[in-house]
XYZ file of C-alpha atoms in Angstrom:
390
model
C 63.673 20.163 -149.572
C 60.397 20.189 -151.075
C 57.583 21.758 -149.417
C 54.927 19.149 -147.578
C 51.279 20.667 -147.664
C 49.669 19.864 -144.283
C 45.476 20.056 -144.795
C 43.384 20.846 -142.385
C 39.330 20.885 -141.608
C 40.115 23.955 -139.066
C 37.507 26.210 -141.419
C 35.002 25.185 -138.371
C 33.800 27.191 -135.544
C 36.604 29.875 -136.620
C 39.585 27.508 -136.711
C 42.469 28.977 -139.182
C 44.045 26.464 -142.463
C 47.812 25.990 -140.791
C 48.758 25.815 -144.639
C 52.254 24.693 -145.634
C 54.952 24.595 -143.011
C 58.398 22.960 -143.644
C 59.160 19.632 -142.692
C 62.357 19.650 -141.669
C 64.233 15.955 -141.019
C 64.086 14.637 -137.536
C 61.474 17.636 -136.405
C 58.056 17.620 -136.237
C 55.928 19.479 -138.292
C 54.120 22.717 -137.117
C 50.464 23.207 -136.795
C 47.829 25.334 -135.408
C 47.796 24.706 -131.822
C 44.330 24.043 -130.833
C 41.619 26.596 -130.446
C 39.734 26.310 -127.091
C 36.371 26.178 -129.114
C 33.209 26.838 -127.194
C 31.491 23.091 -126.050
C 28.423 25.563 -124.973
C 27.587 24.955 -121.264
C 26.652 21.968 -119.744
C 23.693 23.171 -118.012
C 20.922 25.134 -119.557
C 20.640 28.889 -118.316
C 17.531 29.598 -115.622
C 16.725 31.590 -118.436
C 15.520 29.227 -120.883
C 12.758 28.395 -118.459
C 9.633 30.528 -118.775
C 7.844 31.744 -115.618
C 4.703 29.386 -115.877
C 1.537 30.457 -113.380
C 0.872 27.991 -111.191
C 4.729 26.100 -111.499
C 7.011 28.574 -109.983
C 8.862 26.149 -107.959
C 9.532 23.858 -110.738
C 13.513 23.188 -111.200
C 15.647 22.234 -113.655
C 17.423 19.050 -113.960
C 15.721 17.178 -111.157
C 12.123 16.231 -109.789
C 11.418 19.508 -107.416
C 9.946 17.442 -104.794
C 6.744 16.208 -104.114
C 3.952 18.181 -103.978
C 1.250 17.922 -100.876
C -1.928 17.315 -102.649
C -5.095 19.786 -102.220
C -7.746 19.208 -99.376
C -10.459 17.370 -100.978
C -13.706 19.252 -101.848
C -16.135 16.730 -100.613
C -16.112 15.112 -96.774
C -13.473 12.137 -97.217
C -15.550 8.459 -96.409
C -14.573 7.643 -93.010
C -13.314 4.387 -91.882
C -15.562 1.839 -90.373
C -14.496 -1.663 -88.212
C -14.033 -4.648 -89.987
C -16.204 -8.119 -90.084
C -15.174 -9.938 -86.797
C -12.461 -12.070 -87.094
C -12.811 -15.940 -86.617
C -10.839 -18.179 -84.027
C -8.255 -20.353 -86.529
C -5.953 -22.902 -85.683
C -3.375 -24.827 -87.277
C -2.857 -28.759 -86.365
C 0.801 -29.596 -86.060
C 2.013 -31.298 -89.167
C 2.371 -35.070 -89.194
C 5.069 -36.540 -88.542
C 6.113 -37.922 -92.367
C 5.927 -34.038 -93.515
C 8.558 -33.426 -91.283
C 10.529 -35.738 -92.191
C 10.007 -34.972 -95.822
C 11.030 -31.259 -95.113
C 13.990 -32.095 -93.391
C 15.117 -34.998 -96.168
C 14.649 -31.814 -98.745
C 16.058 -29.454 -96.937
C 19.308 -31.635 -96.837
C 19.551 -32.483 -100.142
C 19.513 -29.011 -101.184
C 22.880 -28.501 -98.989
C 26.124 -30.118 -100.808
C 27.689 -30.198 -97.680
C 25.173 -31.998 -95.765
C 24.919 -35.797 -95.456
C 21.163 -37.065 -95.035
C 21.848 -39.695 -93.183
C 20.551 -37.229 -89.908
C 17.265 -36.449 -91.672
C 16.818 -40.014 -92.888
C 17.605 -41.864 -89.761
C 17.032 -39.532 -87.206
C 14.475 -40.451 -84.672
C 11.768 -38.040 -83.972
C 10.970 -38.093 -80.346
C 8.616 -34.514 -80.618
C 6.821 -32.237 -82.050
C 5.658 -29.127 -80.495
C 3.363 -26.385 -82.554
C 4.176 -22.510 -81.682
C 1.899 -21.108 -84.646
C 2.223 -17.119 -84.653
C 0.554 -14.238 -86.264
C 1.646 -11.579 -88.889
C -0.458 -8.696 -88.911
C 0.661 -6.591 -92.376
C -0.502 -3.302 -93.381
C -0.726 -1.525 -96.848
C -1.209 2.136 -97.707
C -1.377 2.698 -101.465
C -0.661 6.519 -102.475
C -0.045 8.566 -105.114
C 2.593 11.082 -105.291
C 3.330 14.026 -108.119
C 6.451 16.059 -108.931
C 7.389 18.337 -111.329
C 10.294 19.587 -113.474
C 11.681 20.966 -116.453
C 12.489 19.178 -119.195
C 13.574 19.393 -122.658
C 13.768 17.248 -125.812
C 14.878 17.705 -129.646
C 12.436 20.134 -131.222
C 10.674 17.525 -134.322
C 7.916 19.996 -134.510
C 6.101 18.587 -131.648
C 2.773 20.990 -130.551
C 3.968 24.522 -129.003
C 1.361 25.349 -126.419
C 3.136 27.760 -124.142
C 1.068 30.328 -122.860
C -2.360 29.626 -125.003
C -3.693 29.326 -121.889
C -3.433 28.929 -118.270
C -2.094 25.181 -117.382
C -3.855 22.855 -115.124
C -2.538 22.173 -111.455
C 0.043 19.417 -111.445
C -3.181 17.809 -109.173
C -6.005 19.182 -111.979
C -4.033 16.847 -114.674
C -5.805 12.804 -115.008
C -3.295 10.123 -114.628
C -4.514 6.546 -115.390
C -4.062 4.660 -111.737
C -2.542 1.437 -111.724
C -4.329 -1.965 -110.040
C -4.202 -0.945 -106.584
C -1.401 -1.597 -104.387
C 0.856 -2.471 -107.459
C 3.513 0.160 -107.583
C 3.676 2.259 -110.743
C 4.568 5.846 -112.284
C 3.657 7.925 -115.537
C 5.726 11.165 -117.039
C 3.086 13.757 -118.476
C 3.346 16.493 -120.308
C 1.845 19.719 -118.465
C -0.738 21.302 -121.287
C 0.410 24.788 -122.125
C 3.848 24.970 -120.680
C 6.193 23.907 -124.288
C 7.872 26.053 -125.970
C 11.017 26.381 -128.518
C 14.293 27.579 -127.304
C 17.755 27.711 -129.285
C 19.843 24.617 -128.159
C 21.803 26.109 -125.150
C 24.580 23.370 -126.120
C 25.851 24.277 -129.177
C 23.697 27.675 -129.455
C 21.154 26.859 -132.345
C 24.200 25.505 -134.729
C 23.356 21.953 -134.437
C 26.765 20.522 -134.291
C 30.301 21.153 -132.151
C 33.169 21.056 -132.108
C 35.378 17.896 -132.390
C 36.974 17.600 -128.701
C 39.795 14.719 -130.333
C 41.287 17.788 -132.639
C 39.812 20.683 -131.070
C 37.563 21.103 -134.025
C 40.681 21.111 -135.969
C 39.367 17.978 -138.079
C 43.124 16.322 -138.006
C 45.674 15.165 -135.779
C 49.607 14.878 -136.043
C 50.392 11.862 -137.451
C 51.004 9.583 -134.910
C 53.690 7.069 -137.008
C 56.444 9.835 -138.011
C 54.922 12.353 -135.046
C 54.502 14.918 -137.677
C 57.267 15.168 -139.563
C 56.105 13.248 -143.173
C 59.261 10.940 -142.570
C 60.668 8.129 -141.438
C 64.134 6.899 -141.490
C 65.649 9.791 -142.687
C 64.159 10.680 -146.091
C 61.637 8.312 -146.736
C 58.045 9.585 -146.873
C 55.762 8.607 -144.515
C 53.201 6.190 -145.957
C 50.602 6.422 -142.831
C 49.663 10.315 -143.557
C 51.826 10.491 -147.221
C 54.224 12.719 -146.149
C 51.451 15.229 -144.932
C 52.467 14.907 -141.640
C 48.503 14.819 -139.736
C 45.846 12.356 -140.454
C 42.291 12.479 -140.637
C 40.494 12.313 -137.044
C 38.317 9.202 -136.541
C 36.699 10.394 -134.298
C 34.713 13.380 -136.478
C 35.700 11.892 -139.547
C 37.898 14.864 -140.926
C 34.901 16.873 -140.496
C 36.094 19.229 -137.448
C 32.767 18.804 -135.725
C 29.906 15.948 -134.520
C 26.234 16.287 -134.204
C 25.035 18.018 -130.833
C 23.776 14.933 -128.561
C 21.636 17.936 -126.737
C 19.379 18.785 -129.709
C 20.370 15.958 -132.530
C 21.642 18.576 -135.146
C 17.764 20.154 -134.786
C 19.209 23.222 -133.247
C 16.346 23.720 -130.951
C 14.474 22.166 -128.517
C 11.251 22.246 -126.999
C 10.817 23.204 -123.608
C 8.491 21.595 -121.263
C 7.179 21.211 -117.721
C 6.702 17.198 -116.935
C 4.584 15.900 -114.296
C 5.738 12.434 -112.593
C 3.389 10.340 -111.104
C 4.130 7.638 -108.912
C 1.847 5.119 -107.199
C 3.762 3.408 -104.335
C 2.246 0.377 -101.879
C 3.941 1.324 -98.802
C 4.103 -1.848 -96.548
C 4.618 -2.559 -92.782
C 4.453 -6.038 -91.009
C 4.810 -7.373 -87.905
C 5.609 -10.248 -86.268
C 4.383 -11.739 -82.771
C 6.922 -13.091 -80.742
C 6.824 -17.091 -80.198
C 8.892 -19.124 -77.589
C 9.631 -21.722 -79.712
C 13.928 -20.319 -80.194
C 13.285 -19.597 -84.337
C 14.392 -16.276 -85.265
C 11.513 -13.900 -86.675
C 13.656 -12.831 -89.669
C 13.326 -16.135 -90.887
C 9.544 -15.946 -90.914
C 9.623 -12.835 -93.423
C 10.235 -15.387 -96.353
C 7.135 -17.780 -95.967
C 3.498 -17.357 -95.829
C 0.491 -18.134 -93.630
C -2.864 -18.527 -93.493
C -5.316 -15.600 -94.060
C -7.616 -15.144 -91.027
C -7.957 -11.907 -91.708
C -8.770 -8.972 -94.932
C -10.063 -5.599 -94.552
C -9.326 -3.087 -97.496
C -11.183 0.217 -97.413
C -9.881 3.819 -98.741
C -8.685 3.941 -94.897
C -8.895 1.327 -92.577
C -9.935 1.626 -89.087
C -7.239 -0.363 -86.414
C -8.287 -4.200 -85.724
C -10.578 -4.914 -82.821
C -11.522 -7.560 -80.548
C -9.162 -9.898 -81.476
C -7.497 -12.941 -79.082
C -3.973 -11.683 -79.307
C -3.519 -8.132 -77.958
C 0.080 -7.404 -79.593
C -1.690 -7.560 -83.227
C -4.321 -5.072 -81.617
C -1.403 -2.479 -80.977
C 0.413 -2.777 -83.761
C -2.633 -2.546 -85.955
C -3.297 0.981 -84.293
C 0.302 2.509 -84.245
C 0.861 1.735 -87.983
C -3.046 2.827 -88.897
C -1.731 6.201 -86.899
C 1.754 6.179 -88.515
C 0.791 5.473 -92.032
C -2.257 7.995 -92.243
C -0.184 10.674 -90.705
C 3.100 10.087 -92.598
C 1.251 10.024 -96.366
C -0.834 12.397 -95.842
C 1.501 15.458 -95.996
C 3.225 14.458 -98.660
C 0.716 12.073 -101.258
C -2.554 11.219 -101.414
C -4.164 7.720 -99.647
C -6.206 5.862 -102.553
C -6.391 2.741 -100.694
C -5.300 0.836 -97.740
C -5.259 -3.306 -96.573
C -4.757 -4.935 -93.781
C -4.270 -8.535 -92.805
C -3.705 -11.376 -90.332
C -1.775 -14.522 -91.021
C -1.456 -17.707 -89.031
C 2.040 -18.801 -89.564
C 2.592 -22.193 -88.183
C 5.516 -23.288 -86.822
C 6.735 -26.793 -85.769
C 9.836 -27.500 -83.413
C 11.237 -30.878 -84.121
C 13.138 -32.950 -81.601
C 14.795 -35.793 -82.952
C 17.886 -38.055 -82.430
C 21.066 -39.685 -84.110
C 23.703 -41.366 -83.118
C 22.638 -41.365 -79.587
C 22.693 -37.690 -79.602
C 19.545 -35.208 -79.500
C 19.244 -32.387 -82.355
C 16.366 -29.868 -83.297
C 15.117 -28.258 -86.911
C 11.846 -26.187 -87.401
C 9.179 -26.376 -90.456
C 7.320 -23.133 -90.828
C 4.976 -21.493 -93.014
C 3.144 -22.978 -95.533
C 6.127 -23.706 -97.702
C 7.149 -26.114 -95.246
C 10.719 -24.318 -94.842
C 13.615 -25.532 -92.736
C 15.467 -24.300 -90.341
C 18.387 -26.629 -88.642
C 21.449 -24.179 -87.388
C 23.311 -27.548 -85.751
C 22.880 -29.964 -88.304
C 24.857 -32.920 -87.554
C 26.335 -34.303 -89.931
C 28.376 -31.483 -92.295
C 31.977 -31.659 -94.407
C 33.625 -29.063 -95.987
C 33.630 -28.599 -99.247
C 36.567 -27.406 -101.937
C 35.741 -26.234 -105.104
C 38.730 -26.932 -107.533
């Protein structure tokens, strides 16, 4: 039987030419088992870090926590009381807005007939406005960690000089209390390493074929035949084919370095603004649930934003009072250890809420309209079906 030449890419990464093999009927054809080919690690080696002054805690492959910012080198402004606050009040909404809440608020349900909202009877209306007191402490927080890129002949900077602390570099801050963050490059920590992936060679080896550039063919399994003496057309007789994956080549470009063999080495600084927000809620009588208020707004009584505000005082309800001074006292001493305070806000809000008492059908029911969306809230509604969806 005649000889069947079996090609290979194997020249790559030190992977032998099988060469001709016989092909004998009904057997598969032999080939160079695969070569365990070095992928390079997965991780780059501490040692491809340099020891920067200044950054010795920086890690690898991670931000390496936050870092408490420096005590300031001039006496910090200090918080003063706000204006005094004025006495608002809500009227209770009329009765046709309401009604007009409670006709949309049906509508909006598929399962819910408006007859209830439409006919009902409203026999009373009682007002149990509430207040929200909120407050906002925008900070900035920095972290810092090694990075690396493809080298593209980007500026090499490494030890010119000292770098700047990771709180010496200027970030551009957002609009207050708008969260935001910006990646920076420390100045005078780059430098050009070998790829630690495929070690400076710019390409690897082919994990399909094990760098072998071709695969048994997978129609006559290796053999060049099929149905006894007939020649394979798939791999013509050869008995492997070309592997799509690397294209007969044996190898694909490193995704590490992009085929540039090196990188470049670099500390980066994250900076993150963050508007950390607390509310609370007073408690009203009036049976809605205070959840329900989170999703609506109110009326401002009340704005005070300084770099730190001092807790409210003298006003009519004392529950806003004491929240206003645990979360002043939780917020200042919770950020300050681990960013620094730019700016913080506090408000009041006047929430109204209505309780509705109507009737239908001889029977009495009760919704709520709150905030200044006008929202509903009716748990018992009346007058419901179920619904299948085919």
């Amino acid at each position: 039987m005649e000889r069947q030449p079996i090609f290979s890419g194997g020249a790559h990464y030190g992977i032998a030419n099988p060469g001709y093999v016989p092909a004998a009927e009904g057997a598969a054809a032999m080939f160079a088992p695969p070569v365990a080919a070095s992928q390079g690690p997965s991780a780059p080696p501490a040692s491809m870090f340099d020891n920067m002054p200044g950054y010795e805690g920086t890690v690898v492959g991670g931000e390496g926590g936050f870092l408490p910012p420096p005590m300031p080198a001039y006496p910090v402004p200090q918080p003063h009381p706000g204006p005094e606050q004025p006495h608002w009040n809500i009227p209770s909404i009329s009765e046709d807005t309401a009604r007009d809440a409670f006709v949309l608020y049906a509508s909006s349900k598929c399962c819910y007939s408006s007859s209830p909202a439409k006919d009902g009877v409203i026999t009373a209306m009682e007002a149990f406005n509430t207040y929200r007191y909120r407050l906002e402490t925008f900070t900035e927080s920095r972290s810092t960690e090694w990075r690396h890129e493809p080298y593209n002949g980007q500026p090499v900077d490494a030890y010119s000089q000292q770098p700047p602390g990771p709180w010496d570099i200027p970030a551009q801050t957002p609009t207050f209390f708008v969260d935001g963050k910006q990646n920076i490059k420390v100045p005078y920590t780059s430098s050009v390493k070998p790829c630690h992936s495929c070690v400076g060679i710019g390409r690897k080896p082919c994990k399909h074929c094990a760098g072998a550039g071709n695969k048994v063919c997978w129609v006559c399994n290796g053999s060049g035949y099929r149905h006894g003496s007939d020649q394979c057309h798939h791999c013509n007789g050869r008995g492997r084919e070309n592997c799509n994956f690397c294209h007969g080549q044996g190898s694909s470009q490193c995704e590490e370095c992009k085929g540039k063999q090196q990188l470049l080495v670099y500390i980066n600084l994250t900076v993150k603004w963050t508007n950390n927000s607390d509310a609370y809620v007073v408690e009203q009588s009036s049976g809605l649930k205070v959840e329900n208020l989170s999703k609506v707004s109110g009326k401002e009584l009340f704005r005070d934003t300084q770099y730190m505000v001092y807790p409210v005082m003298g006003f009519p309800d004392p529950a806003v009072m004491q929240a206003s001074q645990r979360f002043v006292t939780d917020h200042q001493g919770k950020y300050c250890k681990t960013s620094r305070i730019l700016q913080q806000r506090q408000t009041i809000e006047l929430i109204p809420v209505t309780k509705v008492t109507y009737t239908w059908k001889g029977n009495s029911h009760l919704y709520f309209v709150y905030g200044n969306e006008f929202k509903v809230n009716a748990d018992n509604y009346p007058a419901t079906c179920c619904c299948t969806i085919m």
